[in-house]
GROMACS .gro file of C-alpha atoms in nm:
model
  330
    1MET     CA    1  12.217  15.110  19.560
    2ASN     CA    2  12.143  15.248  19.217
    3CYS     CA    3  12.154  15.096  18.865
    4ARG     CA    4  12.480  15.173  18.703
    5LYS     CA    5  12.314  15.227  18.369
    6CYS     CA    6  11.994  15.415  18.432
    7GLY     CA    7  12.034  15.516  18.800
    8ASN     CA    8  11.721  15.339  18.912
    9LEU     CA    9  11.709  15.254  19.281
   10LEU     CA   10  11.773  14.883  19.326
   11ASN     CA   11  11.676  14.653  19.615
   12GLU     CA   12  11.937  14.450  19.790
   13ASN     CA   13  11.816  14.121  19.647
   14ASP     CA   14  11.761  14.248  19.287
   15THR     CA   15  11.963  14.061  19.031
   16PHE     CA   16  11.876  14.300  18.747
   17CYS     CA   17  11.733  14.644  18.702
   18LYS     CA   18  11.358  14.641  18.667
   19VAL     CA   19  11.372  14.949  18.450
   20CYS     CA   20  11.648  14.887  18.200
   21GLY     CA   21  11.719  14.517  18.271
   22GLU     CA   22  12.084  14.576  18.366
   23ALA     CA   23  12.225  14.274  18.556
   24VAL     CA   24  12.342  14.329  18.917
   25ASN     CA   25  12.623  14.128  19.090
   26ASN     CA   26  12.765  14.202  19.439
   27GLY     CA   27  12.627  14.549  19.424
   28GLN     CA   28  12.788  14.633  19.093
   29VAL     CA   29  12.601  14.704  18.777
   30MET     CA   30  12.703  14.495  18.473
   31GLY     CA   31  12.701  14.624  18.116
   32ALA     CA   32  12.379  14.558  17.939
   33GLN     CA   33  12.576  14.477  17.629
   34SER     CA   34  12.713  14.151  17.777
   35VAL     CA   35  12.367  13.989  17.772
   36GLN     CA   36  12.296  13.827  17.433
   37GLN     CA   37  11.929  13.910  17.424
   38PRO     CA   38  11.725  14.114  17.668
   39VAL     CA   39  11.425  13.952  17.821
   40GLN     CA   40  11.126  14.072  17.622
   41GLN     CA   41  10.782  14.126  17.747
   42PRO     CA   42  10.522  13.911  17.577
   43VAL     CA   43  10.353  14.104  17.302
   44GLN     CA   44   9.981  14.066  17.270
   45GLN     CA   45   9.884  14.031  16.905
   46PRO     CA   46   9.579  14.203  16.765
   47VAL     CA   47   9.271  13.981  16.767
   48GLN     CA   48   9.200  14.043  16.398
   49GLN     CA   49   9.542  13.922  16.292
   50PRO     CA   50   9.478  13.588  16.106
   51VAL     CA   51   9.839  13.482  16.113
   52GLN     CA   52   9.957  13.302  16.428
   53GLN     CA   53  10.265  13.467  16.574
   54PRO     CA   54  10.557  13.255  16.683
   55MET     CA   55  10.587  13.182  17.050
   56GLN     CA   56  10.804  13.431  17.239
   57PRO     CA   57  11.018  13.327  17.533
   58GLN     CA   58  10.871  13.415  17.870
   59MET     CA   59  11.026  13.652  18.110
   60MET     CA   60  11.307  13.497  18.301
   61GLN     CA   61  11.238  13.432  18.664
   62GLN     CA   62  11.452  13.634  18.895
   63SER     CA   63  11.532  13.334  19.111
   64GLN     CA   64  11.627  13.109  18.815
   65GLN     CA   65  11.815  13.356  18.590
   66PRO     CA   66  12.187  13.290  18.618
   67MET     CA   67  12.394  13.602  18.633
   68GLN     CA   68  12.679  13.655  18.388
   69GLN     CA   69  13.008  13.739  18.544
   70VAL     CA   70  13.232  14.000  18.401
   71GLY     CA   71  13.459  13.851  18.141
   72GLN     CA   72  13.244  13.541  18.087
   73GLN     CA   73  13.067  13.438  17.767
   74PRO     CA   74  12.713  13.566  17.710
   75ILE     CA   75  12.439  13.343  17.841
   76GLN     CA   76  12.255  13.153  17.568
   77GLN     CA   77  11.884  13.215  17.577
   78PRO     CA   78  11.659  12.908  17.576
   79ASN     CA   79  11.479  12.843  17.244
   80TYR     CA   80  11.174  12.674  17.403
   81GLY     CA   81  11.168  12.384  17.162
   82MET     CA   82  11.220  12.605  16.852
   83PRO     CA   83  11.502  12.532  16.604
   84ASN     CA   84  11.802  12.756  16.638
   85ASN     CA   85  11.768  12.880  16.283
   86MET     CA   86  11.414  13.001  16.369
   87MET     CA   87  11.525  13.229  16.648
   88GLY     CA   88  11.528  13.593  16.562
   89GLN     CA   89  11.347  13.540  16.234
   90SER     CA   90  11.025  13.702  16.125
   91PRO     CA   91  10.699  13.526  16.208
   92MET     CA   92  10.598  13.255  15.962
   93GLN     CA   93  10.390  13.378  15.674
   94PRO     CA   94  10.096  13.168  15.551
   95ALA     CA   95  10.158  12.966  15.234
   96PRO     CA   96  10.041  13.158  14.927
   97LYS     CA   97   9.713  13.039  14.785
   98LYS     CA   98   9.725  12.858  14.451
   99ASN     CA   99   9.613  13.062  14.156
  100SER     CA  100   9.304  12.869  14.047
  101SER     CA  101   9.209  13.124  13.781
  102ALA     CA  102   9.488  13.006  13.546
  103PHE     CA  103   9.364  12.649  13.578
  104VAL     CA  104   9.010  12.758  13.493
  105VAL     CA  105   9.132  12.946  13.182
  106ILE     CA  106   9.329  12.644  13.062
  107LEU     CA  107   9.029  12.417  13.120
  108VAL     CA  108   8.800  12.649  12.921
  109ILE     CA  109   9.050  12.662  12.633
  110LEU     CA  110   9.072  12.282  12.626
  111LEU     CA  111   8.692  12.252  12.621
  112VAL     CA  112   8.669  12.501  12.333
  113VAL     CA  113   8.935  12.312  12.137
  114ILE     CA  114   8.761  11.977  12.198
  115VAL     CA  115   8.420  12.113  12.098
  116GLY     CA  116   8.565  12.281  11.789
  117LEU     CA  117   8.750  11.967  11.687
  118GLY     CA  118   8.439  11.756  11.737
  119GLY     CA  119   8.232  11.998  11.529
  120PHE     CA  120   8.492  11.997  11.251
  121ILE     CA  121   8.506  11.617  11.243
  122GLY     CA  122   8.125  11.601  11.240
  123TYR     CA  123   8.112  11.851  10.956
  124LYS     CA  124   8.364  11.653  10.751
  125VAL     CA  125   8.172  11.331  10.810
  126LEU     CA  126   7.843  11.489  10.706
  127SER     CA  127   8.010  11.653  10.405
  128ASN     CA  128   8.158  11.322  10.295
  129ASN     CA  129   7.819  11.155  10.332
  130ASP     CA  130   7.653  11.431  10.127
  131THR     CA  131   7.925  11.404   9.861
  132LYS     CA  132   7.884  11.026   9.845
  133GLN     CA  133   7.507  11.066   9.816
  134VAL     CA  134   7.543  11.323   9.534
  135ASP     CA  135   7.795  11.101   9.353
  136LYS     CA  136   7.561  10.805   9.394
  137GLU     CA  137   7.269  11.003   9.249
  138LYS     CA  138   7.489  11.122   8.960
  139ASN     CA  139   7.596  10.766   8.887
  140ASN     CA  140   7.234  10.650   8.898
  141ASN     CA  141   7.130  10.929   8.661
  142LYS     CA  142   7.424  10.848   8.438
  143ASP     CA  143   7.325  10.483   8.427
  144LYS     CA  144   6.969  10.581   8.341
  145ASP     CA  145   7.091  10.812   8.064
  146THR     CA  146   7.315  10.534   7.932
  147GLU     CA  147   7.021  10.294   7.923
  148LYS     CA  148   6.810  10.551   7.741
  149GLU     CA  149   7.087  10.607   7.487
  150LYS     CA  150   7.113  10.235   7.431
  151GLU     CA  151   6.738  10.216   7.373
  152LYS     CA  152   6.757  10.501   7.125
  153GLU     CA  153   7.052  10.343   6.946
  154SER     CA  154   6.863  10.016   6.917
  155GLU     CA  155   6.579  10.197   6.744
  156LYS     CA  156   6.804  10.373   6.493
  157PRO     CA  157   6.881  10.221   6.155
  158VAL     CA  158   7.235  10.089   6.147
  159ILE     CA  159   7.471   9.989   5.872
  160ALA     CA  160   7.513   9.613   5.853
  161GLU     CA  161   7.849   9.446   5.889
  162ASN     CA  162   7.813   9.321   5.534
  163LYS     CA  163   7.946   9.563   5.276
  164ASN     CA  164   7.689   9.772   5.086
  165VAL     CA  165   7.406   9.672   5.320
  166PHE     CA  166   7.187   9.911   5.520
  167GLU     CA  167   6.938   9.790   5.784
  168ALA     CA  168   6.642   9.992   5.908
  169SER     CA  169   6.310   9.905   6.074
  170GLY     CA  170   6.357   9.534   6.017
  171TYR     CA  171   6.452   9.572   5.648
  172LYS     CA  172   6.786   9.507   5.483
  173PHE     CA  173   6.865   9.723   5.180
  174THR     CA  174   7.141   9.640   4.935
  175ILE     CA  175   7.334   9.947   4.816
  176PRO     CA  176   7.449   9.932   4.453
  177SER     CA  177   7.824   9.876   4.447
  178GLU     CA  178   7.885  10.166   4.205
  179LEU     CA  179   7.747  10.417   4.459
  180LYS     CA  180   7.927  10.577   4.750
  181TYR     CA  181   7.741  10.581   5.079
  182GLN     CA  182   7.768  10.702   5.437
  183ASN     CA  183   7.561  10.623   5.745
  184GLU     CA  184   7.537  10.887   6.017
  185SER     CA  185   7.288  10.856   6.304
  186GLY     CA  186   7.076  10.607   6.111
  187MET     CA  187   7.053  10.833   5.803
  188LEU     CA  188   7.196  10.679   5.483
  189THR     CA  189   7.344  10.910   5.220
  190ILE     CA  190   7.415  10.780   4.868
  191SER     CA  191   7.589  10.953   4.578
  192ASP     CA  192   7.750  10.887   4.240
  193SER     CA  193   7.996  11.172   4.320
  194LYS     CA  194   7.905  11.348   3.994
  195THR     CA  195   7.542  11.426   3.930
  196PHE     CA  196   7.339  11.350   4.243
  197GLN     CA  197   7.327  11.275   4.615
  198ALA     CA  198   7.032  11.176   4.834
  199ASN     CA  199   6.927  11.086   5.189
  200PHE     CA  200   6.756  10.755   5.255
  201SER     CA  201   6.552  10.666   5.566
  202VAL     CA  202   6.247  10.463   5.673
  203ASP     CA  203   5.955  10.605   5.873
  204TYR     CA  204   5.595  10.532   5.964
  205TYR     CA  205   5.407  10.719   5.690
  206LYS     CA  206   5.133  10.549   5.491
  207TYR     CA  207   5.200  10.634   5.132
  208GLU     CA  208   4.828  10.639   5.038
  209ASP     CA  209   4.757  10.889   5.320
  210VAL     CA  210   5.032  11.119   5.193
  211VAL     CA  211   4.895  11.110   4.840
  212ALA     CA  212   4.543  11.176   4.967
  213ASN     CA  213   4.655  11.465   5.192
  214PRO     CA  214   4.996  11.595   5.078
  215GLN     CA  215   4.945  11.916   5.274
  216SER     CA  216   5.001  11.732   5.606
  217VAL     CA  217   5.357  11.642   5.511
  218ALA     CA  218   5.407  11.986   5.355
  219GLU     CA  219   5.333  12.148   5.694
  220GLU     CA  220   5.588  11.926   5.864
  221ILE     CA  221   5.849  12.022   5.606
  222LYS     CA  222   5.778  12.393   5.657
  223ALA     CA  223   5.804  12.351   6.034
  224ILE     CA  224   6.166  12.240   5.986
  225GLY     CA  225   6.241  12.566   5.805
  226VAL     CA  226   6.233  12.437   5.448
  227GLY     CA  227   6.027  12.615   5.183
  228ILE     CA  228   5.774  12.433   4.958
  229VAL     CA  229   5.741  12.534   4.592
  230ASN     CA  230   5.493  12.270   4.474
  231SER     CA  231   5.429  11.895   4.493
  232ALA     CA  232   5.300  11.607   4.276
  233GLU     CA  233   5.307  11.229   4.231
  234ARG     CA  234   5.544  11.097   3.961
  235ASN     CA  235   5.614  10.750   3.820
  236ILE     CA  236   5.988  10.694   3.776
  237GLY     CA  237   6.139  10.362   3.671
  238GLY     CA  238   5.804  10.187   3.723
  239ARG     CA  239   5.769  10.303   4.086
  240LYS     CA  240   5.546  10.576   4.223
  241PHE     CA  241   5.705  10.866   4.412
  242TYR     CA  242   5.537  11.161   4.574
  243LEU     CA  243   5.769  11.460   4.526
  244TYR     CA  244   5.789  11.802   4.695
  245GLN     CA  245   5.993  12.070   4.524
  246ILE     CA  246   6.176  12.246   4.811
  247GLN     CA  247   6.411  12.541   4.868
  248TYR     CA  248   6.659  12.576   5.154
  249THR     CA  249   6.913  12.859   5.186
  250ASN     CA  250   6.917  12.915   4.808
  251ALA     CA  251   6.971  12.543   4.744
  252ALA     CA  252   6.718  12.364   4.523
  253ALA     CA  253   6.617  12.004   4.599
  254ILE     CA  254   6.326  11.762   4.619
  255PHE     CA  255   6.176  11.571   4.912
  256TYR     CA  256   6.054  11.227   4.803
  257LEU     CA  257   5.838  10.947   4.950
  258THR     CA  258   5.779  10.598   4.809
  259LYS     CA  259   5.587  10.306   4.955
  260LEU     CA  260   5.772  10.031   5.143
  261ASP     CA  261   5.480   9.842   5.302
  262THR     CA  262   5.130   9.914   5.428
  263TYR     CA  263   5.250  10.129   5.717
  264THR     CA  264   5.597  10.259   5.620
  265SER     CA  265   5.759  10.460   5.345
  266VAL     CA  266   6.112  10.534   5.230
  267MET     CA  267   6.182  10.908   5.220
  268GLY     CA  268   6.458  11.165   5.197
  269VAL     CA  269   6.607  11.470   5.022
  270ALA     CA  270   6.762  11.445   4.676
  271MET     CA  271   6.981  11.698   4.491
  272ALA     CA  272   7.110  11.677   4.135
  273THR     CA  273   7.292  11.892   3.880
  274THR     CA  274   7.053  11.798   3.598
  275THR     CA  275   6.696  11.679   3.550
  276SER     CA  276   6.824  11.340   3.436
  277GLY     CA  277   7.039  11.332   3.747
  278TYR     CA  278   6.725  11.353   3.965
  279GLU     CA  279   6.560  11.069   3.771
  280LYS     CA  280   6.874  10.856   3.788
  281CYS     CA  281   6.889  10.908   4.167
  282LEU     CA  282   6.523  10.806   4.211
  283GLU     CA  283   6.573  10.496   3.994
  284TYR     CA  284   6.853  10.378   4.226
  285ILE     CA  285   6.629  10.435   4.528
  286GLY     CA  286   6.339  10.247   4.362
  287LYS     CA  287   6.568   9.952   4.287
  288MET     CA  288   6.690   9.936   4.650
  289VAL     CA  289   6.330   9.931   4.773
  290ASP     CA  290   6.219   9.670   4.521
  291ASP     CA  291   6.511   9.440   4.611
  292VAL     CA  292   6.471   9.477   4.985
  293ASN     CA  293   6.489   9.163   5.200
  294LYS     CA  294   6.269   9.167   5.504
  295THR     CA  295   6.476   9.037   5.796
  296SER     CA  296   6.212   9.092   6.065
  297SER     CA  297   5.886   9.278   6.097
  298PHE     CA  298   5.838   9.573   6.333
  299ALA     CA  299   5.540   9.710   6.144
  300PRO     CA  300   5.227   9.767   6.354
  301GLY     CA  301   4.932   9.532   6.314
  302GLU     CA  302   4.585   9.624   6.198
  303GLY     CA  303   4.431   9.904   6.398
  304GLU     CA  304   4.769  10.004   6.548
  305GLU     CA  305   4.958  10.317   6.465
  306LYS     CA  306   5.311  10.433   6.542
  307GLU     CA  307   5.428  10.789   6.575
  308SER     CA  308   5.603  10.923   6.267
  309HIS     CA  309   5.912  11.148   6.279
  310LEU     CA  310   5.983  11.340   5.960
  311THR     CA  311   6.347  11.442   5.958
  312ILE     CA  312   6.566  11.623   5.708
  313ASP     CA  313   6.943  11.615   5.739
  314ASN     CA  314   7.043  11.974   5.663
  315LYS     CA  315   7.405  11.872   5.608
  316ILE     CA  316   7.315  11.760   5.260
  317PHE     CA  317   7.260  12.123   5.160
  318ASP     CA  318   7.618  12.207   5.261
  319ASN     CA  319   7.772  11.988   4.992
  320LYS     CA  320   7.910  12.233   4.737
  321GLU     CA  321   8.028  11.960   4.503
  322ILE     CA  322   7.672  11.911   4.382
  323GLU     CA  323   7.535  12.235   4.242
  324SER     CA  324   7.174  12.127   4.227
  325ILE     CA  325   6.904  12.273   4.007
  326GLU     CA  326   6.530  12.285   4.044
  327TYR     CA  327   6.339  11.978   3.939
  328PRO     CA  328   5.992  12.044   3.791
  329VAL     CA  329   5.779  11.793   3.973
  330GLN     CA  330   5.469  11.889   3.775
   0.00000   0.00000   0.00000
């Protein structure tokens, strides 16, 4: 007999067509559409395929395959231990590999951030240490400068707490009560507010040396920028003065020196509106020196010398209240 579907010649004992797989029952060919799934031949996978293919059901044995009668339900194919929901599905795909490159990028970024943060913190620490060191050096230098200033202040003549008293180089000078006075940076200025004004200071000049060589002091005066007209020794009020007639920015004045002790002299600039005003000014200065009270001695001993510092306070020339005239020292 022949297959009803494809016409293939069938044997008497065949239960299905070997060509098209059509089932055979009592010599009649059954519709291929009544079988749920045709028996498939095992498919050999390519050797190079890395993915393992799911197991396919084997060909049904002719002697064991039950035949489906017409009008009956389709025969359920065995699943060979596979879940029902796996039947008919595509072969399992391998799990995707994790993307390790993203992890590497994140790790590199974290390392960069950590290194940068560590460098910033280190920089701040070093900067703070440098700043502290600089501040410490500044404070040390400031302390040294303060100590130097204190030493200089201790060497300067200062006005005493007592009224009308001026102290300088261990001497205490009494200022006549009728005079006005001012002490700035150890330089005393006296005036009668009418006819004269004068500076008053103490320095290490031997009066006898000045008289013997007046040119030495004259050179120091010129070095300050003050002109010298002439010089001479004068006796005023019973005291000897060595006088230099000077000129500074069209202002006439005299620079005087008078002996205080063996090693020091009183000196300064005097300005007056009249000749008698100059002599009156020098008489006041002579009286202050004669009445001096020695509070302590800072004078050098025999064979010792101290450096002298001739100074002229130029502010005295700015006083327009005293229109000074020239004083003929000779």
